[in-house]
mmCIF file of C-alpha atoms and ligand atoms in Angstrom:
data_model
loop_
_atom_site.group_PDB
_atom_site.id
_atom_site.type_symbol
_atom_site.label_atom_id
_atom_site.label_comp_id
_atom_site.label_asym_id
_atom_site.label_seq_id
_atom_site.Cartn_x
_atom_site.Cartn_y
_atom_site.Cartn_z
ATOM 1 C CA UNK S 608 98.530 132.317 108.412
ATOM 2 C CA UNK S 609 98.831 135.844 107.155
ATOM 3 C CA UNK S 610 95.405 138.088 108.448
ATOM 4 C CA UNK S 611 93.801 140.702 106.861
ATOM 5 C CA UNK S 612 90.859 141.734 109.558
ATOM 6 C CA UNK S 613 92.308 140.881 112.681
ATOM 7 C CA UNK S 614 95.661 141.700 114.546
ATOM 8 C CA UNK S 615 97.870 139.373 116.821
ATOM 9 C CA UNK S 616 100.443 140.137 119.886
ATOM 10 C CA UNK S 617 101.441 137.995 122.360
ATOM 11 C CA UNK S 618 103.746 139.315 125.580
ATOM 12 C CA UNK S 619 103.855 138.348 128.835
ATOM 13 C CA UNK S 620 101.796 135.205 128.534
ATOM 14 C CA UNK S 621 98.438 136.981 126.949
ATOM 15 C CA UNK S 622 98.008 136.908 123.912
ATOM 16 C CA UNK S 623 95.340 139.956 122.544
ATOM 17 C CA UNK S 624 93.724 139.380 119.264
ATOM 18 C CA UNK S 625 91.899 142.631 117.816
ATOM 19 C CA UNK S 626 89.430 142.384 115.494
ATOM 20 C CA UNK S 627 90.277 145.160 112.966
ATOM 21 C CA UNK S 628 87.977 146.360 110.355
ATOM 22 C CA UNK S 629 87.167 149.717 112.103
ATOM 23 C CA UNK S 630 85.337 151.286 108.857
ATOM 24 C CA UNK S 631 82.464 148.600 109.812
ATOM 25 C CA UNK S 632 82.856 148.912 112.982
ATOM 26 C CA UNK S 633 84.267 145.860 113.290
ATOM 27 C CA UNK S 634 81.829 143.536 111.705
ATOM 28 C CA UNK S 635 81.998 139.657 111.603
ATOM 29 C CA UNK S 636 82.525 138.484 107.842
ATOM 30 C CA UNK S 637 83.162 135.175 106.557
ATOM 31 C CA UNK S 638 86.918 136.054 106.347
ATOM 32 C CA UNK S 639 87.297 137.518 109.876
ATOM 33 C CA UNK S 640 85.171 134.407 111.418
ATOM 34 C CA UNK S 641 87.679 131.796 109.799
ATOM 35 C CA UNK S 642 91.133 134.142 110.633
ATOM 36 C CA UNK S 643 89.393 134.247 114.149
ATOM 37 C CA UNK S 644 89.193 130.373 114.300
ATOM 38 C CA UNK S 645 93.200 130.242 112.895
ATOM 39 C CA UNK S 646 94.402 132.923 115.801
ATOM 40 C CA UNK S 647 92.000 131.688 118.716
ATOM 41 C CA UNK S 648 93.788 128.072 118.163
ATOM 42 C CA UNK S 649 96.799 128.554 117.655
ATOM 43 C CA UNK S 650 96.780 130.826 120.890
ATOM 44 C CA UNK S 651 95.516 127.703 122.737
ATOM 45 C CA UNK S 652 98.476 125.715 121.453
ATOM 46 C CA UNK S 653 100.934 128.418 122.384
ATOM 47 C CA UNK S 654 102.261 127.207 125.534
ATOM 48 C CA UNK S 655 103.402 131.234 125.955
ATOM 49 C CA UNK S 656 100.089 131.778 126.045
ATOM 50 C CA UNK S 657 98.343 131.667 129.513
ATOM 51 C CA UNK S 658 95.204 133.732 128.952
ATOM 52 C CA UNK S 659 93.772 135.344 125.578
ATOM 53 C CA UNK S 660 92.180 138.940 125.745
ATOM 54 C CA UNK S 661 89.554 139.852 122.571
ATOM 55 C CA UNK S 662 88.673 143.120 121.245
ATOM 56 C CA UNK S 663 87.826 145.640 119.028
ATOM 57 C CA UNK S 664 89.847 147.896 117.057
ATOM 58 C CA UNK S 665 89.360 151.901 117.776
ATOM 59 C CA UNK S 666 87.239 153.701 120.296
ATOM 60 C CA UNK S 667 83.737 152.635 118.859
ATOM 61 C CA UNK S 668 83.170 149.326 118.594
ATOM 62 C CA UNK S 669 84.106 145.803 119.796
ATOM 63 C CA UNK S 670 82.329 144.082 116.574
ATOM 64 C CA UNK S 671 78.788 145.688 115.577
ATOM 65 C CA UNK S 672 77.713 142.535 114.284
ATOM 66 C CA UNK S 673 77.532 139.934 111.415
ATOM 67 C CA UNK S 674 78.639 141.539 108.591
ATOM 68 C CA UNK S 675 74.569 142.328 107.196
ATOM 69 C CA UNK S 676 76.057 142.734 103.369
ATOM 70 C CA UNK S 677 77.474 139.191 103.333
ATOM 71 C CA UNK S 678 73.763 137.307 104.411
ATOM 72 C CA UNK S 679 71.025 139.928 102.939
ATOM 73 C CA UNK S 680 70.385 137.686 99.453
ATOM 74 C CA UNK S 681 70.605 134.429 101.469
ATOM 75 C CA UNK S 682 68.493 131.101 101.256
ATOM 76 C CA UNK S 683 67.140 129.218 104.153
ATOM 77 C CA UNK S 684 69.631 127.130 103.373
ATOM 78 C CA UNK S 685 72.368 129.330 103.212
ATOM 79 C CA UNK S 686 71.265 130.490 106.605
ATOM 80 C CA UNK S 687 71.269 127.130 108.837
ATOM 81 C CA UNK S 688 74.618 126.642 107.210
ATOM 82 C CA UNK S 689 75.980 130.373 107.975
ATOM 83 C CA UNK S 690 75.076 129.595 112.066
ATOM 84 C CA UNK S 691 75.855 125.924 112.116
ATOM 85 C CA UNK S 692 79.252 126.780 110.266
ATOM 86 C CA UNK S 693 79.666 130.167 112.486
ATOM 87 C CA UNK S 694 78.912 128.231 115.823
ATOM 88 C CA UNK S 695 81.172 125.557 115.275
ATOM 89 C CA UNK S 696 84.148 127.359 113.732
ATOM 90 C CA UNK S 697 84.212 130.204 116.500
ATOM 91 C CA UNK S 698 81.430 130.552 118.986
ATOM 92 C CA UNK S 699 81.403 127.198 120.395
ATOM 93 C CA UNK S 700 85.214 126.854 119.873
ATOM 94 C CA UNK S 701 85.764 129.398 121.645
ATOM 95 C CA UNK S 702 83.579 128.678 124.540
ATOM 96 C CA UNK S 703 85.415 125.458 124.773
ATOM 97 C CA UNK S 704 88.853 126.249 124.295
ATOM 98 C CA UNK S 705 91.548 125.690 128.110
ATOM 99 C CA UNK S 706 92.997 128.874 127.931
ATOM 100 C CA UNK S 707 90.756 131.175 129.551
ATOM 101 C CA UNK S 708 89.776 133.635 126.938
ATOM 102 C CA UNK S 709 88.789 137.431 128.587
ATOM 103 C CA UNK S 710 86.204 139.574 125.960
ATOM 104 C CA UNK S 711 87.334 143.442 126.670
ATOM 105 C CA UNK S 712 83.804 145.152 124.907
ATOM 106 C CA UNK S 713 85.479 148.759 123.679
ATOM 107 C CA UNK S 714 81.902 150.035 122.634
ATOM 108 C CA UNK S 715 79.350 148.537 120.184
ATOM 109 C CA UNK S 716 78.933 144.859 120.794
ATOM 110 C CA UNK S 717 75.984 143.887 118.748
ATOM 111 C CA UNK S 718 74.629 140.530 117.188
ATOM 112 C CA UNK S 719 77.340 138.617 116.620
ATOM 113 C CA UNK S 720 79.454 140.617 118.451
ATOM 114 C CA UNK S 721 77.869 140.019 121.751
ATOM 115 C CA UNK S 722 77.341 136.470 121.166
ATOM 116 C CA UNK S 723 81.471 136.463 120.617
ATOM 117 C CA UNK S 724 82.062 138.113 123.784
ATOM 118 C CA UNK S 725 78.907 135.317 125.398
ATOM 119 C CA UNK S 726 81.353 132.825 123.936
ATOM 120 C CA UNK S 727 84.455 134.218 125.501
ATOM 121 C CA UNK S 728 84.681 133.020 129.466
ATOM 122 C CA UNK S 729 83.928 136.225 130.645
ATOM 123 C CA UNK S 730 83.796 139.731 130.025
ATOM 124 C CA UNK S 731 84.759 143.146 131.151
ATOM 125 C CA UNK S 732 83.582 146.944 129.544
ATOM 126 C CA UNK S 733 84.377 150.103 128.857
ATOM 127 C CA UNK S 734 81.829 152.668 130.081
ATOM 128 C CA UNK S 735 80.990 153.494 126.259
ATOM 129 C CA UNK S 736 79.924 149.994 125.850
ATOM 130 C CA UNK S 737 76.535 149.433 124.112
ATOM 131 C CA UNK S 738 75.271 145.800 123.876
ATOM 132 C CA UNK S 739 71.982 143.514 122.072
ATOM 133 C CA UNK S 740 71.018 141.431 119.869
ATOM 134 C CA UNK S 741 69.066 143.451 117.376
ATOM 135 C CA UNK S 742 68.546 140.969 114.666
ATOM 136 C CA UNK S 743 65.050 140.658 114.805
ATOM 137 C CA UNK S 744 65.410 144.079 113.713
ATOM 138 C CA UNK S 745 66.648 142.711 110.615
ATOM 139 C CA UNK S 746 63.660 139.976 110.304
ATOM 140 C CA UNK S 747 66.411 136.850 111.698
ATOM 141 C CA UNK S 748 67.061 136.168 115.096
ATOM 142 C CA UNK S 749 70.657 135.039 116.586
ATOM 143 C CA UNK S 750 72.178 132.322 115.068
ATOM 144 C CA UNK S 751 75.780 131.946 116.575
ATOM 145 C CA UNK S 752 74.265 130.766 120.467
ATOM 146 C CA UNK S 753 72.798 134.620 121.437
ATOM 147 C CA UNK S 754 69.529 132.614 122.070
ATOM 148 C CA UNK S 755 71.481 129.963 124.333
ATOM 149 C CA UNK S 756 74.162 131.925 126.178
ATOM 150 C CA UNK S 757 71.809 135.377 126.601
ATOM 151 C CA UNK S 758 69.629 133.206 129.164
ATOM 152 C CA UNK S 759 72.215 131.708 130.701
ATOM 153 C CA UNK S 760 73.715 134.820 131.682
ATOM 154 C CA UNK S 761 71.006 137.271 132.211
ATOM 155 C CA UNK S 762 68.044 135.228 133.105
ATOM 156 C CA UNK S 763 64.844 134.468 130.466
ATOM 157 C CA UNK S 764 63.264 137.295 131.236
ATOM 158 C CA UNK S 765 65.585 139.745 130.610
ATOM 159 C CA UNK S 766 67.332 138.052 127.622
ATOM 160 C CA UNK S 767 63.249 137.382 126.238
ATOM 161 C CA UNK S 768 63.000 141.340 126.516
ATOM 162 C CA UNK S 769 66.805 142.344 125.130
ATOM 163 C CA UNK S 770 66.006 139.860 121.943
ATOM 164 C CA UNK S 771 62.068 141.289 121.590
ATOM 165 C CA UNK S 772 62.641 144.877 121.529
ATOM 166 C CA UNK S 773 66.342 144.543 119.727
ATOM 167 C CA UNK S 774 67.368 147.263 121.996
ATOM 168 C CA UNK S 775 70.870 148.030 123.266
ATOM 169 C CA UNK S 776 71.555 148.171 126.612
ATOM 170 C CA UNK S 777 74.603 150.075 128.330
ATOM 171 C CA UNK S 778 77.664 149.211 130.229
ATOM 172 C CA UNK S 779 76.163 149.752 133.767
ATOM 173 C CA UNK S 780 72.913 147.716 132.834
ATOM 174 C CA UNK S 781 75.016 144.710 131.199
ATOM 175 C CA UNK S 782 76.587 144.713 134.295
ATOM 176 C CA UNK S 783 73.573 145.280 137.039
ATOM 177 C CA UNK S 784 72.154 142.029 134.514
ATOM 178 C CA UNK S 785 75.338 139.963 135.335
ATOM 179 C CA UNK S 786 76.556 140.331 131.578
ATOM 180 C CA UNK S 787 79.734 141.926 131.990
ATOM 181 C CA UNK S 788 82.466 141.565 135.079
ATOM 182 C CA UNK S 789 83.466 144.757 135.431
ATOM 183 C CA UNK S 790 83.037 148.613 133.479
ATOM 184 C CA UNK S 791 85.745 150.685 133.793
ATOM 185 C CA UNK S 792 87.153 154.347 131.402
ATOM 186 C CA UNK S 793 88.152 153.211 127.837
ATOM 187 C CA UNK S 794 91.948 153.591 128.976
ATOM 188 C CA UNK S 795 91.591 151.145 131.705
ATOM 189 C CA UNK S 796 90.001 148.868 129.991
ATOM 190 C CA UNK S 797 93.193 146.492 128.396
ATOM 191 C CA UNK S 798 94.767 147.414 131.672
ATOM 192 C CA UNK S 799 92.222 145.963 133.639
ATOM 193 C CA UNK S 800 92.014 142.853 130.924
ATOM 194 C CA UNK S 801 95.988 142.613 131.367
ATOM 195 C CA UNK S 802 95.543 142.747 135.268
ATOM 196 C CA UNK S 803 93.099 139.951 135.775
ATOM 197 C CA UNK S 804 95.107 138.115 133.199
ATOM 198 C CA UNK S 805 97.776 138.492 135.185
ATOM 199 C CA UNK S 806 95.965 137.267 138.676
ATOM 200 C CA UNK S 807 95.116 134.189 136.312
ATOM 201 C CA UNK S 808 98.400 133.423 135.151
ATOM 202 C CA UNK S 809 99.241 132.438 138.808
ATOM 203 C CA UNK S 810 97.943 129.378 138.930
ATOM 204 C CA UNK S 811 98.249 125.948 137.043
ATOM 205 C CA UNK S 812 97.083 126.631 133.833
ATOM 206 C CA UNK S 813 96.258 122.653 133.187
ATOM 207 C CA UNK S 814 93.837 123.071 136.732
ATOM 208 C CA UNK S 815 92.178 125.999 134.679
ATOM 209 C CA UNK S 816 91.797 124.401 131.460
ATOM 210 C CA UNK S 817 89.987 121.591 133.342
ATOM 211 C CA UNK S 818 87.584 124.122 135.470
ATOM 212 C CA UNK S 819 86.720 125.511 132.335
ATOM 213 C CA UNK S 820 85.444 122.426 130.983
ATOM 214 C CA UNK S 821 83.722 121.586 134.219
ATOM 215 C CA UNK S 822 81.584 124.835 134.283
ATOM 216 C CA UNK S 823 81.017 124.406 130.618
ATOM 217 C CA UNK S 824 79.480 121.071 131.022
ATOM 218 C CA UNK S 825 76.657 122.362 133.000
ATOM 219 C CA UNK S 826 75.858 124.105 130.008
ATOM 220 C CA UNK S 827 75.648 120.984 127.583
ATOM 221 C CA UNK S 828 72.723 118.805 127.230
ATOM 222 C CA UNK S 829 73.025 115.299 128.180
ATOM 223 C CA UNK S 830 76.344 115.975 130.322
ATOM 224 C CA UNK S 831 76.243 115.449 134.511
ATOM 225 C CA UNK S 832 78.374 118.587 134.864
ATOM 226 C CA UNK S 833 78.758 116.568 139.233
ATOM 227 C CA UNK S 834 80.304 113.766 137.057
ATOM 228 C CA UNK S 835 82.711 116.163 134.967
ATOM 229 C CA UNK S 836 83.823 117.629 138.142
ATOM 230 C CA UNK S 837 84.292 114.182 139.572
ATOM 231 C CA UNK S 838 86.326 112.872 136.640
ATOM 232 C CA UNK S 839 88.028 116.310 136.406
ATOM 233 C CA UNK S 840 89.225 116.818 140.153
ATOM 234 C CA UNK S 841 90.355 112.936 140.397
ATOM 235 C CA UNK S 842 92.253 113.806 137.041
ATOM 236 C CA UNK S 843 94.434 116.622 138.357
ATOM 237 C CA UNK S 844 96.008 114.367 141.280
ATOM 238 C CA UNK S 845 97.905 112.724 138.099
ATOM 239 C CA UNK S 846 99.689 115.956 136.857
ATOM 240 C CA UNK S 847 103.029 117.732 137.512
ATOM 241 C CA UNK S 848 100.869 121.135 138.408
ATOM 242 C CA UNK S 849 99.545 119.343 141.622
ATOM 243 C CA UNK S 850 101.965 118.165 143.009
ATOM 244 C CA UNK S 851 104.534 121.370 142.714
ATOM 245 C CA UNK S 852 100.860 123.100 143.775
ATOM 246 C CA UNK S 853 100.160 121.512 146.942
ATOM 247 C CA UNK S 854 104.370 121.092 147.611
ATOM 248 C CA UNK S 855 104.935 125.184 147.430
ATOM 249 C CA UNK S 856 101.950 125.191 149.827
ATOM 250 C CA UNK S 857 103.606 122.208 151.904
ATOM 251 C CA UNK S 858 107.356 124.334 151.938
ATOM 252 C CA UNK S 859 105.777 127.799 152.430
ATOM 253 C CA UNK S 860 106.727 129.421 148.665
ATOM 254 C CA UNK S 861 104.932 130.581 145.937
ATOM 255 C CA UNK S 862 104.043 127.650 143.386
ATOM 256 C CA UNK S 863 106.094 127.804 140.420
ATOM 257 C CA UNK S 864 103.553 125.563 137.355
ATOM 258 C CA UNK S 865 105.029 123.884 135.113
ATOM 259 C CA UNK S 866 101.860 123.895 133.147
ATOM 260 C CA UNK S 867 101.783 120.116 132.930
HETATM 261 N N1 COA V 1843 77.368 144.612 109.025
HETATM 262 C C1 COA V 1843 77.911 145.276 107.989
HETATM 263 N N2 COA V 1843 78.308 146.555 108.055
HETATM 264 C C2 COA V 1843 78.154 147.193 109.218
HETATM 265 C C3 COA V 1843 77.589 146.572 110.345
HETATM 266 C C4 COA V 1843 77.196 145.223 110.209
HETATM 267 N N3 COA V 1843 76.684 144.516 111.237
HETATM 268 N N4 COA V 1843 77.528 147.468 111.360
HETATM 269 C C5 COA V 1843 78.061 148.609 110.882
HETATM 270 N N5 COA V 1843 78.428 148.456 109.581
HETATM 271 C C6 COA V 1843 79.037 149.440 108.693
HETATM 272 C C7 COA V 1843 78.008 150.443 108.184
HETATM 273 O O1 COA V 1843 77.323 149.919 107.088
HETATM 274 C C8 COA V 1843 78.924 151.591 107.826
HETATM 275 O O2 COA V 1843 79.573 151.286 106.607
HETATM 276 P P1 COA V 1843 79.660 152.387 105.422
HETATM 277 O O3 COA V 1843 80.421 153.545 106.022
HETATM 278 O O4 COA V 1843 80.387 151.686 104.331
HETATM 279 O O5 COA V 1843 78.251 152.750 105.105
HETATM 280 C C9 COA V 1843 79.996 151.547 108.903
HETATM 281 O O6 COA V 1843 79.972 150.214 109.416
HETATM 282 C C10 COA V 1843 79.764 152.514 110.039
HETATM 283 O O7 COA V 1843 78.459 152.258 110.565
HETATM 284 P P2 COA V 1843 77.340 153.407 110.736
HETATM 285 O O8 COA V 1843 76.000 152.718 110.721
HETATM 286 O O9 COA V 1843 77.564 154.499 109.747
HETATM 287 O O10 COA V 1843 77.686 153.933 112.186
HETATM 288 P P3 COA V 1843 76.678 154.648 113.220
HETATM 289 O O11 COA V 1843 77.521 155.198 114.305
HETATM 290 O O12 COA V 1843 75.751 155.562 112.510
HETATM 291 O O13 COA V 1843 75.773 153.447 113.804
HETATM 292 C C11 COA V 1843 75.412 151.233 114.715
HETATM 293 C C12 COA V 1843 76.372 152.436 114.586
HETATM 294 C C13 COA V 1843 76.173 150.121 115.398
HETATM 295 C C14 COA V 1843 74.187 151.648 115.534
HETATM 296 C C15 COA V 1843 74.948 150.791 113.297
HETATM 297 O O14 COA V 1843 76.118 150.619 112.485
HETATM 298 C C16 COA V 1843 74.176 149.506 113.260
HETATM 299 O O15 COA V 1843 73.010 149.465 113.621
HETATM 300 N N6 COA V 1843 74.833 148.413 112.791
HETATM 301 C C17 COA V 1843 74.169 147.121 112.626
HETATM 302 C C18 COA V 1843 73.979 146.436 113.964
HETATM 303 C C19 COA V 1843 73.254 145.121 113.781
HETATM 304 O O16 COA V 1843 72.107 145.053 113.414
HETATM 305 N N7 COA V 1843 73.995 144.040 114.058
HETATM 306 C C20 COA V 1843 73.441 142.710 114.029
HETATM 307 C C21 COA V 1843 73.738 142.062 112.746
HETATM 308 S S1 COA V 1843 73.015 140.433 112.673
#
């Protein structure tokens, strides 16, 4: 698929996509959501792919938003569909994909933007970085899972307060609240992503993939995230990444996964 509003690379097992529509600051249209869907899966398919960084395009924002012009004339209708189609096409995909996907916030991450990088497993910022969710600003609230994943990463009160006043908060804040990993210069920030992408890449990638879905499950309703783990850990006995695992530990070398 040939994309107009984001850009692809993949090298040395990451693959980066940018979201690129820097005259509005990056903002989430209908077009960008679905070439997002395209590149996030076919970077989970990708077996050169080990982790996936996302970001922003130029030094102001990481994606300001739902794109505001698309969704001013809509019906109620039209909205539940928007966020039902938005959430299942990217923010819950993403969420759930096995490769570990890294959100590197270059500046504004707003609305949809921050509930992208919520989506993403975790997330690291540049010192410029400004984050909310202002759209009761705008007379909506979130609809792609800023309600949900807000909570679950910065505790009700805060996330009751950030949603309330629609304010922004800064890089330091997002990450005294637990919201981002790390903040670092804008110039270390892909460096940093590459680097902890790199520490990732070390170990079995299938392991990862099923840790990811272990942790996710204490997120979903009517799921025993214990049992997940159970089913999960008893699952990884059965694959080629164990046993060369626990063998390189066994002869004293570093593992070499075959990702199986
Ligand atoms: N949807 C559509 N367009 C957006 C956008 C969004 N979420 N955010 C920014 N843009 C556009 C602006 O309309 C402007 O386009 P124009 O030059 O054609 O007029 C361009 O991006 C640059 O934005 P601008 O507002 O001029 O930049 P700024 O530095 O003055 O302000 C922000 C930056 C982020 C504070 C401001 O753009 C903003 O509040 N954006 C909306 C944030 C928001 O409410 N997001 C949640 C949406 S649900």
């Amino acid at each position: 698929m040939n994309f107009e509003n984001i850009l692809t690379n993949t090298a040395n097992g990451i693959t980066t996509i940018t979201i690129n529509r820097p005259s509005k600051l990056n903002a989430l249209n209908k077009a960008t959501i679905t070439e997002l869907h395209h590149a996030f899966d076919h970077a989970n398919k990708d077996i050169d792919t080990k982790v996936i960084i996302v970001t922003g395009s130029g030094e102001k924002a990481f994606v300001a938003g739902a794109d505001i012009s698309e969704f001013a004339n809509f019906t109620v209708e039209n909205g539940g569909k928007l966020a039902a189609l938005g959430q299942e096409m990217l923010f819950d995909f993403v969420q759930n994909l096995q490769t570990p996907v890294i959100a590197a916030v270059n500046g504004f991450a707003l609305g949809g933007g921050l509930e992208l990088a919520m989506a993403a497993h975790f997330r690291i910022a540049s010192d410029n970085a400004k984050m909310g969710l202002p759209e009761v600003s705008l007379g909506v609230i979130p609809g792609y899972g800023g309600t949900q994943r807000l909570p679950q990463l910065v505790g009700k009160g805060r996330a009751m307060e950030m949603v309330m006043t629609a304010g922004m908060i800064d890089a330091d804040t997002a990450l005294n609240y637990g919201l981002v990993n790390h903040v670092v210069a804008l110039e270390e920030l892909m460096p940093l992503a590459q680097k902890i992408a790199g520490k990732i890449m070390r170990n079995s990638s299938v392991a990862i993939g099923k840790a990811i879905q272990a942790i996710n499950a204490n997120y979903t309703d009517g799921v025993n995230g214990f049992d997940i783990e159970i089913k999960e850990f008893g699952a990884c006995f059965g694959t080629a990444d164990f046993k060369e695992g626990t063998t390189a530990f066994l002869e004293k070398r570093k593992a070499d996964f075959p990702g199986k």
